[in-house]
Short mmCIF file of C-alpha atoms and ligand atoms in Angstrom, two decimals:
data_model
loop_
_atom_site.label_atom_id
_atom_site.label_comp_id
_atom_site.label_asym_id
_atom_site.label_seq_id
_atom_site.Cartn_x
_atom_site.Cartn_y
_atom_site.Cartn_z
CA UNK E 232 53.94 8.09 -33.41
CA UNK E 233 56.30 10.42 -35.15
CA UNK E 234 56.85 9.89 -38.85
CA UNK E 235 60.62 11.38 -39.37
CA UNK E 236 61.34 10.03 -42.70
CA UNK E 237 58.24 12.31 -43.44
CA UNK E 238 59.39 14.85 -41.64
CA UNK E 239 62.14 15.04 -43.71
CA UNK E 240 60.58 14.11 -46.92
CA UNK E 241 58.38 17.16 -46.72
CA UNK E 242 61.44 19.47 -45.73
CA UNK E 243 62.86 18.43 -49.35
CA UNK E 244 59.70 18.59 -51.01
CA UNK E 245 59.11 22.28 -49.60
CA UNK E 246 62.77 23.43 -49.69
CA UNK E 247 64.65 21.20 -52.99
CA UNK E 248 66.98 20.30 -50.16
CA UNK E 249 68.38 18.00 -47.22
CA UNK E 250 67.95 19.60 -43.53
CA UNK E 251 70.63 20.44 -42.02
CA UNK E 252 69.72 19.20 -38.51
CA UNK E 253 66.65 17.60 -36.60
CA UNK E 254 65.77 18.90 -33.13
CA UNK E 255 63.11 18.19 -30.39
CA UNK E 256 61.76 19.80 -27.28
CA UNK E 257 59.12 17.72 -25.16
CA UNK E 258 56.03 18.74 -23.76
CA UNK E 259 55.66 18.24 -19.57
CA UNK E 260 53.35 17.17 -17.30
CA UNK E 261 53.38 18.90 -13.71
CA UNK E 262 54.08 16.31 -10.61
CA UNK E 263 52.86 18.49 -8.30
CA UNK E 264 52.98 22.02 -7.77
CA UNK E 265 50.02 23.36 -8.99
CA UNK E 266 49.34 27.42 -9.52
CA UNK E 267 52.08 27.87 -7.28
CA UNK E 268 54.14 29.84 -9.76
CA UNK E 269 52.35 32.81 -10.02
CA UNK E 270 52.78 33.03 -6.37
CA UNK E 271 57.09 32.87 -6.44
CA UNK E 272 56.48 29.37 -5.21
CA UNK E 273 57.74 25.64 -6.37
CA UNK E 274 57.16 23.09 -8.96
CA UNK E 275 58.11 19.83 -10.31
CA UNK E 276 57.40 19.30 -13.90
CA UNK E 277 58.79 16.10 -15.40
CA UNK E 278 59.39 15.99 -19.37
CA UNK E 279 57.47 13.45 -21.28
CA UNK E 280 58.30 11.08 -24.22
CA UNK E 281 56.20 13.32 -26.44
CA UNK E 282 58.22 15.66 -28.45
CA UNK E 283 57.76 18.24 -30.93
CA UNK E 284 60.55 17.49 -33.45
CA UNK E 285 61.95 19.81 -36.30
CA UNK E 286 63.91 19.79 -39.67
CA UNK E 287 65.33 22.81 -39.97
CA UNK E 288 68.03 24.94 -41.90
CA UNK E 289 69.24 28.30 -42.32
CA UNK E 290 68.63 30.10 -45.55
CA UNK E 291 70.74 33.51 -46.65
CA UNK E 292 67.91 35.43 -47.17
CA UNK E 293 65.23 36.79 -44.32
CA UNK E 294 62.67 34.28 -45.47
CA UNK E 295 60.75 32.33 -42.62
CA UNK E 296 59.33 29.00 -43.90
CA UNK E 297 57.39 27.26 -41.41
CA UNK E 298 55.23 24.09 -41.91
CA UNK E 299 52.98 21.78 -39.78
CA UNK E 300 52.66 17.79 -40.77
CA UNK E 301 50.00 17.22 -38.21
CA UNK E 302 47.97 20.35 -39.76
CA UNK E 303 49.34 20.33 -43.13
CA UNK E 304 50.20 23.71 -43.60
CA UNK E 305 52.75 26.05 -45.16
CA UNK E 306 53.45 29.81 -44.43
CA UNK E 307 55.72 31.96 -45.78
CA UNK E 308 56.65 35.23 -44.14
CA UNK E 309 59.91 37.02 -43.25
CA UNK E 310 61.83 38.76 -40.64
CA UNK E 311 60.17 42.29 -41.32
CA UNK E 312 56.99 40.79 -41.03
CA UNK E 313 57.04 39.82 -37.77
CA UNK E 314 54.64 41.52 -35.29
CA UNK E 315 53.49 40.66 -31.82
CA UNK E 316 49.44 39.70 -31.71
CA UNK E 317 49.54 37.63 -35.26
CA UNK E 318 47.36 34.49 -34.73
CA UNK E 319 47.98 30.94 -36.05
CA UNK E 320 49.82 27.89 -35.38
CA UNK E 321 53.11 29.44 -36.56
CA UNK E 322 53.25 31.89 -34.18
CA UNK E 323 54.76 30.00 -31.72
CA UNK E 324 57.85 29.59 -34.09
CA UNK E 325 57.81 32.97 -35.44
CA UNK E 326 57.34 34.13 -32.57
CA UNK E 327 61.47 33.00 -31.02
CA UNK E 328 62.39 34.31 -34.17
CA UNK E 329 60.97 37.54 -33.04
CA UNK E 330 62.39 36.77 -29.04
CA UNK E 331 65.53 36.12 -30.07
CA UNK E 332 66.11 39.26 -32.39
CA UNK E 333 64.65 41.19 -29.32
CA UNK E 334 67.17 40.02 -27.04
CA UNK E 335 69.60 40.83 -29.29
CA UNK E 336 70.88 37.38 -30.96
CA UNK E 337 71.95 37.94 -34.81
CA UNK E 338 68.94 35.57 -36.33
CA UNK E 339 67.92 35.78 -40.25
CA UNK E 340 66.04 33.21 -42.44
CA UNK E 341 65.41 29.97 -41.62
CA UNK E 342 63.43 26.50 -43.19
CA UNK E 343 61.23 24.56 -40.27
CA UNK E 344 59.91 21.83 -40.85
CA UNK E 345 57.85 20.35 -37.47
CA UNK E 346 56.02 17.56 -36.49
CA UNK E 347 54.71 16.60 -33.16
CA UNK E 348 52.78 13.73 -31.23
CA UNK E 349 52.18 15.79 -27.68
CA UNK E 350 48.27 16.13 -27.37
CA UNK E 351 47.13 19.63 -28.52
CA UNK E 352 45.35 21.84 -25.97
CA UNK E 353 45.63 19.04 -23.26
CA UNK E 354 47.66 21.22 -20.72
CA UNK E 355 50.66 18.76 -21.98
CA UNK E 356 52.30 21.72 -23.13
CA UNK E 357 52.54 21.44 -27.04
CA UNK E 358 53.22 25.12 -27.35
CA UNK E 359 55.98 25.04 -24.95
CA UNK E 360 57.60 21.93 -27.06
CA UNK E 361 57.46 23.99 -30.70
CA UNK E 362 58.95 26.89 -28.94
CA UNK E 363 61.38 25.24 -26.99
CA UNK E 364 62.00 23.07 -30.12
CA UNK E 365 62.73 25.95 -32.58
CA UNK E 366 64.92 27.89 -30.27
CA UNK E 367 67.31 24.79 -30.47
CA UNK E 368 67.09 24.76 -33.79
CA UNK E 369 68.27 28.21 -34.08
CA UNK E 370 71.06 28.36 -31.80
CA UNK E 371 72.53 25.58 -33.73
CA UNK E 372 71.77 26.74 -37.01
CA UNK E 373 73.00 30.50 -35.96
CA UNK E 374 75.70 29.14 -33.91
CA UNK E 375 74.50 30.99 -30.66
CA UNK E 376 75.65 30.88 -27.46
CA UNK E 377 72.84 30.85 -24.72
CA UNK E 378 72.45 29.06 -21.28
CA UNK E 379 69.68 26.89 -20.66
CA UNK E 380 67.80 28.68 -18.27
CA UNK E 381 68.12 31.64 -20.91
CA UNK E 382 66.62 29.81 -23.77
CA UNK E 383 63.86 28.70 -22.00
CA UNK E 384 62.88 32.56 -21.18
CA UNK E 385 63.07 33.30 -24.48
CA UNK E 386 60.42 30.64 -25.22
CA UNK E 387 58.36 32.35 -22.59
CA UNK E 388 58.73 35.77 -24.39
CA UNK E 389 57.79 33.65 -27.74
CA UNK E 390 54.64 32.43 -25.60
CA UNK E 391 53.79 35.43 -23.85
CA UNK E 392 54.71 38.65 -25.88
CA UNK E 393 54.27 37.30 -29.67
CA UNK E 394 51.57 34.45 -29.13
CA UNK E 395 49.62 36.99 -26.39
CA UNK E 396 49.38 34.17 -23.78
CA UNK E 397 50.31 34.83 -20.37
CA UNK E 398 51.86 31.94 -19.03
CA UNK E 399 54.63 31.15 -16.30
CA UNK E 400 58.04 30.28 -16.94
CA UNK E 401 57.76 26.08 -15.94
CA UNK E 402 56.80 24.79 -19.27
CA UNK E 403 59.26 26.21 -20.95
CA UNK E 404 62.09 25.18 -17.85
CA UNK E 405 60.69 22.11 -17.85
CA UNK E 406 61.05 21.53 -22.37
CA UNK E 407 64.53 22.79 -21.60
CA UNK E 408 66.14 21.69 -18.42
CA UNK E 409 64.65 18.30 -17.86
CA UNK E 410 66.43 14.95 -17.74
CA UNK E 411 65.72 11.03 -18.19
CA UNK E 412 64.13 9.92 -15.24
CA UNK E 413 64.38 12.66 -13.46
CA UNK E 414 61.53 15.55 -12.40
CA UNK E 415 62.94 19.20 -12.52
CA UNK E 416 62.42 21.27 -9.14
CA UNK E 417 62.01 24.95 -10.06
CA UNK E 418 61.89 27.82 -7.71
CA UNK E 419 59.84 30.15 -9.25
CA UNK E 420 61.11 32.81 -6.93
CA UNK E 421 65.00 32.64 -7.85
CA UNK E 422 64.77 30.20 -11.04
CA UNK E 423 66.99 28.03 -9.08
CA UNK E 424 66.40 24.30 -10.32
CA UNK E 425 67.54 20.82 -9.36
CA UNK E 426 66.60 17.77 -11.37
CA UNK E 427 65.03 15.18 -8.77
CA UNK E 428 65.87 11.59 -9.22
CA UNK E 429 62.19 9.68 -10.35
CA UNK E 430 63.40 6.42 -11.05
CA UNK E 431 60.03 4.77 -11.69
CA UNK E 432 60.65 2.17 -13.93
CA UNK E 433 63.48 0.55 -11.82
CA UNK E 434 61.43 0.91 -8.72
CA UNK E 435 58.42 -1.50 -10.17
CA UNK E 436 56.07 2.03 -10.77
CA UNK E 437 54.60 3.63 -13.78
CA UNK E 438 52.83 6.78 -14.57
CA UNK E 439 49.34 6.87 -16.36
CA UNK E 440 48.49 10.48 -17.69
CA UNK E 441 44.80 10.61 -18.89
CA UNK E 442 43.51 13.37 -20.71
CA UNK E 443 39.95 13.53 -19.73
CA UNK E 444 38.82 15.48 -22.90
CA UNK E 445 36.52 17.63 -21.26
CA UNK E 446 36.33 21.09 -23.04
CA UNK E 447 38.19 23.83 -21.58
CA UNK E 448 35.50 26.98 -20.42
CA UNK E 449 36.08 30.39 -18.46
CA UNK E 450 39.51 28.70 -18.00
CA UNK E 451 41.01 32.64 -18.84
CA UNK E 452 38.32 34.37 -16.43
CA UNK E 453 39.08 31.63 -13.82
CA UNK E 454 42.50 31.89 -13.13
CA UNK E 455 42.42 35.47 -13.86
CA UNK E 456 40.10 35.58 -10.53
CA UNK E 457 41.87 33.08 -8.99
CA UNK E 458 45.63 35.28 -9.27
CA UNK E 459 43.73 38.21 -8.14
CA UNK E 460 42.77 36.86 -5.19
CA UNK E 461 46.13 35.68 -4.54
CA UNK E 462 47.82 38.97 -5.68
CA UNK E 463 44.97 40.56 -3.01
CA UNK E 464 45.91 38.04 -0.05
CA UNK E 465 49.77 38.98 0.02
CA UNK E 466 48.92 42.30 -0.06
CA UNK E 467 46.65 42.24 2.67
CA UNK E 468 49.04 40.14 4.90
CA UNK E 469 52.21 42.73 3.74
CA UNK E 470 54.19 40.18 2.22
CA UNK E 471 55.36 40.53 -1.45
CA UNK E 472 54.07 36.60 -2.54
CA UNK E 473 52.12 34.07 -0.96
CA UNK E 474 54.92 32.00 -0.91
CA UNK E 475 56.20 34.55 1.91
CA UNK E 476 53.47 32.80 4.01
CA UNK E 477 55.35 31.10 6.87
CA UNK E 478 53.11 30.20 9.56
CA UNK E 479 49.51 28.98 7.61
CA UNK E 480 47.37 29.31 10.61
CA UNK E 481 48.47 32.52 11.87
CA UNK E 482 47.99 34.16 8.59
CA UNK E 483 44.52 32.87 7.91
CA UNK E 484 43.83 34.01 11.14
CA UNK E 485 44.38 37.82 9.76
CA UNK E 486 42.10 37.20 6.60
CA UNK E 487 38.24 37.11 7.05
CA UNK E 488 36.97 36.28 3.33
CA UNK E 489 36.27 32.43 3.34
CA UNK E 490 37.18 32.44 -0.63
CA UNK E 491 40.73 34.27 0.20
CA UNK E 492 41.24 31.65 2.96
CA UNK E 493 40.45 28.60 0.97
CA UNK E 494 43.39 30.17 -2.15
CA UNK E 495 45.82 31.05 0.32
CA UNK E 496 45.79 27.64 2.24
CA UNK E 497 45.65 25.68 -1.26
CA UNK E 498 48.56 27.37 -2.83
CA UNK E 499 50.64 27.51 1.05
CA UNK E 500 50.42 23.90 1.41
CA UNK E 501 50.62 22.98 -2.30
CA UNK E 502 54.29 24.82 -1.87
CA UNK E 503 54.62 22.36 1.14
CA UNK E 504 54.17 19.51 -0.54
CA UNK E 505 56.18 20.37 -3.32
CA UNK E 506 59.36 20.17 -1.15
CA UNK E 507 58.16 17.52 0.82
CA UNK E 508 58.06 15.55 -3.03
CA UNK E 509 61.45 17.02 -3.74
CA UNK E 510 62.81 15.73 -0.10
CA UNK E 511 61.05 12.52 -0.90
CA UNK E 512 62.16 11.92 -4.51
CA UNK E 513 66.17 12.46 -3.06
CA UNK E 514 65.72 9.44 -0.44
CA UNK E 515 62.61 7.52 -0.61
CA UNK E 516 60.57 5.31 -2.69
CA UNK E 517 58.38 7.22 -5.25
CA UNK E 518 55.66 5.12 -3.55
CA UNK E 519 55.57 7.73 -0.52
CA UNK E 520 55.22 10.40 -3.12
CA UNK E 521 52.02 9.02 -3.81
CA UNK E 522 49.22 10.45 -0.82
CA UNK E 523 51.12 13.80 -1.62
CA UNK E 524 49.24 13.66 -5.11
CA UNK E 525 46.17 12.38 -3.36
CA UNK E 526 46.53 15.43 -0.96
CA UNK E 527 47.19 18.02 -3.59
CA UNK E 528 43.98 16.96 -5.89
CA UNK E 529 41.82 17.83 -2.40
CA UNK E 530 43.38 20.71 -2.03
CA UNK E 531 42.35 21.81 -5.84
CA UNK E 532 38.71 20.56 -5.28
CA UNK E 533 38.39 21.80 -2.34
CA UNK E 534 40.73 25.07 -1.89
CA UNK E 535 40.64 26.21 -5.32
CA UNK E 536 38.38 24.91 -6.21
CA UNK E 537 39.80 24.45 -10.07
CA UNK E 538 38.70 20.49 -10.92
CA UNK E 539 35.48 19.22 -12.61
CA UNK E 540 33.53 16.31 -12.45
CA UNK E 541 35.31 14.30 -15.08
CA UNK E 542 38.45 15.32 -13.58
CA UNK E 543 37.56 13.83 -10.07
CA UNK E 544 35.96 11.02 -11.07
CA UNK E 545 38.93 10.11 -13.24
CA UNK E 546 40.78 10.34 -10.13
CA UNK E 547 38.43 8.94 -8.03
CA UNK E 548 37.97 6.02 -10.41
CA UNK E 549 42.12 5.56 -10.53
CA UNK E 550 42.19 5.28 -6.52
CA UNK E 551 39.55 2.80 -6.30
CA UNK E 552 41.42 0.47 -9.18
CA UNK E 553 44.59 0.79 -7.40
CA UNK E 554 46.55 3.71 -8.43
CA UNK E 555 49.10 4.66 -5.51
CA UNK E 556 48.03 8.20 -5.80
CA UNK E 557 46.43 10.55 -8.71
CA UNK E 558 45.55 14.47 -9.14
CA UNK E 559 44.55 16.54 -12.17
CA UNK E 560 47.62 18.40 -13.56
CA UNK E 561 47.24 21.63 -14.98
CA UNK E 562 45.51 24.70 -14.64
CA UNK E 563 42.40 23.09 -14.27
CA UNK E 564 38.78 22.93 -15.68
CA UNK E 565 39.84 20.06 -17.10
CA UNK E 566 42.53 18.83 -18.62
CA UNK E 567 44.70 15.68 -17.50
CA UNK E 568 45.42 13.75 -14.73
CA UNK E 569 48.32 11.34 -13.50
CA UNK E 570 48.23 8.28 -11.45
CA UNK E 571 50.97 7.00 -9.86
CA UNK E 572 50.55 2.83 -10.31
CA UNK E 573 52.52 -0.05 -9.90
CA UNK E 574 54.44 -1.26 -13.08
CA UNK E 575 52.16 -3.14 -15.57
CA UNK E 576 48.65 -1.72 -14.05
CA UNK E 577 48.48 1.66 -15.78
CA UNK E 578 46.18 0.68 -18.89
CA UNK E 579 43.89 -1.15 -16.46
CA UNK E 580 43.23 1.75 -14.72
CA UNK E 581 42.69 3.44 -17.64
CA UNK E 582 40.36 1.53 -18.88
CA UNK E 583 38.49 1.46 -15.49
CA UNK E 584 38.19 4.81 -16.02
CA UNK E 585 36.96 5.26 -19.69
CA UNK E 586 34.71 2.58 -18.42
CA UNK E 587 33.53 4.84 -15.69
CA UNK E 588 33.29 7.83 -17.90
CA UNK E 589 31.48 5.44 -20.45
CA UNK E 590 28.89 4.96 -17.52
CA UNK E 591 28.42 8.48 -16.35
CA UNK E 592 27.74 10.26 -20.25
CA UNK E 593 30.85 11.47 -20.62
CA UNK E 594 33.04 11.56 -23.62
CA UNK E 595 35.66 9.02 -23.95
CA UNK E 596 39.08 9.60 -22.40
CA UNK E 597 42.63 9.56 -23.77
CA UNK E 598 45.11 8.02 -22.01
CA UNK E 599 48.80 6.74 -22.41
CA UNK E 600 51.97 5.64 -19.54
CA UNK E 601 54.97 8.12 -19.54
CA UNK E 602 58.62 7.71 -18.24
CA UNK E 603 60.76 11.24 -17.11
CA UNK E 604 62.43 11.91 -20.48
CA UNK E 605 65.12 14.87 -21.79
CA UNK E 606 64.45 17.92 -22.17
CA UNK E 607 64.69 19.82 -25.69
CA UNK E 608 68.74 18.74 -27.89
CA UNK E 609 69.73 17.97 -30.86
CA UNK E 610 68.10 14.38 -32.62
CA UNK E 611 70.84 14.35 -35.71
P1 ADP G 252 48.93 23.19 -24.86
O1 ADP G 252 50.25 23.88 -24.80
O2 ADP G 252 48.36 22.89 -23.52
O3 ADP G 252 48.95 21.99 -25.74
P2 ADP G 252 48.19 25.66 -26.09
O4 ADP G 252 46.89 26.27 -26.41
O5 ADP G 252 49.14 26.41 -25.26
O6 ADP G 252 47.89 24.20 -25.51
O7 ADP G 252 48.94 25.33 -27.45
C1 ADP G 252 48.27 24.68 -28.48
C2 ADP G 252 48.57 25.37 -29.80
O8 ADP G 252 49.91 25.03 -30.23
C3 ADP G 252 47.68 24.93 -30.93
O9 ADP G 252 46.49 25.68 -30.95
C4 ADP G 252 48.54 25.22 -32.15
O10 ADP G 252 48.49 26.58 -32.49
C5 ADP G 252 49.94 24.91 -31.63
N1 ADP G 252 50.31 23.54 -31.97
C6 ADP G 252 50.41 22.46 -31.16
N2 ADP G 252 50.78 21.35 -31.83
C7 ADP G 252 50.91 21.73 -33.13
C8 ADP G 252 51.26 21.05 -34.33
N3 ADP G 252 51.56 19.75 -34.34
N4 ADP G 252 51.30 21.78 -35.46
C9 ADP G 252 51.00 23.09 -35.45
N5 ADP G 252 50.68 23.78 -34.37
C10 ADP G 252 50.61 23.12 -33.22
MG1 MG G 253 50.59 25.76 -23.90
#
């Protein structure tokens, strides 16, 4: 749970005075749509109802004081001191302090003061939140004007140029654009988006994400490879992305490396099923959404060959205690997953599965329901 009375206890503790604002940014978990973005293709992130929330203000100096609750740290450094490649936490604040200057926004000093209850390292997107987070902060506190879509890529720079990880542009969209109870359908392609109507609660369903805890390895390597291979594919069948791909059969037919084949018809019909979940979503009940997540999970066991064996027996364990549908979310190699249940049965199934985990040696899961929620504004 977030503490903001100590949120903003420690801002006047560190700074002698009252913040001048609060802002959040969630982090996201991915309905469907997975490693399609690398490939110009479609996703649909929803936002989740864990934020990362800060106190900030500006100061008139180029100081930049940044603090953690959750790790209980301070650092001081200031606009000249910012450089590209510095490690830590505060990097990914620093860092759209740095983004924005780049793009040419009129940023100095600043006090912020964050706190956050979005899992760490889960694939839940906790960097994304901070980021997305601070650059609200600052165009408030700096009185800048920039469109949605715009702040979000300037989280990405944050992500990808300062923090040195290279990551697509949908957590950040998704921190920034979403809405209540909606999902937010991205073409990665054009950066066209439409929020997507996911009115679980009021149609009896719920959503259990379960982080399964299992320690990310070769997770860099692996979708390294797995991009390559991609990157090789289009190439081979002269089209710029896979996402280019419009009849499957007829280009696997021109490919002859059973690996190639196997990526290629993942991320083609992991596209398809992203629209058919965005045609779904606009007229149907979120219950026929549900074998497209059962489809999409085989297709990243089998195709890509990206889940694990706590990952599929969490998912395997959710299906046989009722869940509607379920997949991992995320890169892979562990990570989450999401169920798609009827209203009142998500803990049960969570508990089936820790039990099953329990059973099998592995570590103990983490689990918890989530409803659509806004993306990144202003709390006060
Ligand atoms: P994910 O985004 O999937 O949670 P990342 O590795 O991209 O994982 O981001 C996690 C990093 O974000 C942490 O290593 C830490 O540097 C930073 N971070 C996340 N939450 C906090 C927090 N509450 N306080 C400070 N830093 C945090
Ligand atoms: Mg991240």
């Amino acid at each position: 749970m977030l503490d903001l009375d100590a949120l903003q206890a420690r801002y006047r503790t560190v700074t002698g005075e009252e913040p001048q604002g609060l802002w959040f940014a969630p982090g996201r978990v991915n309905l469907i749509g997975e490693h399609t973005d690398y490939n110009d293709g479609f996703v649909l992130p929803f936002a989740l109802d864990k934020k990362a929330v800060i106190a900030g203000g500006r100061r008139d100096d180029d100081q930049l004081v940044l603090v953690s609750l959750e790790l209980d740290d301070e650092v001081h450094t200031s606009i000249g001191e910012l450089s590209p490649g510095t490690e830590g936490w505060f990097s990914y604040l620093a860092g759209v302090v740095w983004a924005l200057r780049e793009a040419g926004h009129s940023v100095g000093g600043a006090n912020l003061v964050m706190t956050s209850d979005v899992p760490l390292g889960a694939g839940l997107s906790s960097s994304a939140a901070i980021e997305c987070a601070t650059v609200a902060a600052l165009v408030d506190l700096y009185g800048l004007d920039i469109a949605p879509m715009d702040r979000a890529k300037i989280a990405r720079v944050a992500e990808n140029a300062y923090v040195g990880a290279p990551t697509g542009l949908l957590d950040q969209a998704a921190s920034t654009l979403c809405k209540a109870d909606h999902g937010l359908f991205l073409d990665c392609r054009t950066l066209e988006t439409e929020h997507v109507p996911l009115p679980m609660a009021e149609q009896g369903y719920e959503m259990l994400v379960l982080d399964t805890k299992t320690p990310h390895s070769h997770v860099d390597g692996e979708y390294g490879t797995r991009r390559a291979t991609c990157e090789a594919a289009a190439a081979k069948l002269g089209i710029p992305a896979l996402r280019d791909v419009e009849d499957l059969d007829a280009a696997l037919a021109q490919l002859d490396d059973e690996t190639m084949i196997k990526r290629v018809r993942h991320v083609v019909t992991e596209n398809e099923r992203v629209l058919k979940a965005f045609e779904l979503a606009r007229t149907a009940d979120l219950a026929e959404l549900a074998p497209l997540l059962d489809e999409s999970h085989a297709s990243m066991r089998d195709d890509y060959e990206i889940t694990v064996p706590t990952v599929d027996l969490a998912v395997d364990t959710a299906k046989a205690a009722g869940a509607l549908g379920a997949r991992m979310t995320g890169g892979g190699f562990g990570g989450c997953i999401i169920a798609l249940t009827k209203a009142g049965e998500a803990d049960r199934i969570g508990q089936a599965i820790a039990d099953a985990f329990d059973e099998a040696g592995f570590g103990a899961p983490v689990w918890f329901t989530v409803t659509p929620a806004p993306g990144a504004g202003r709390l006060s």
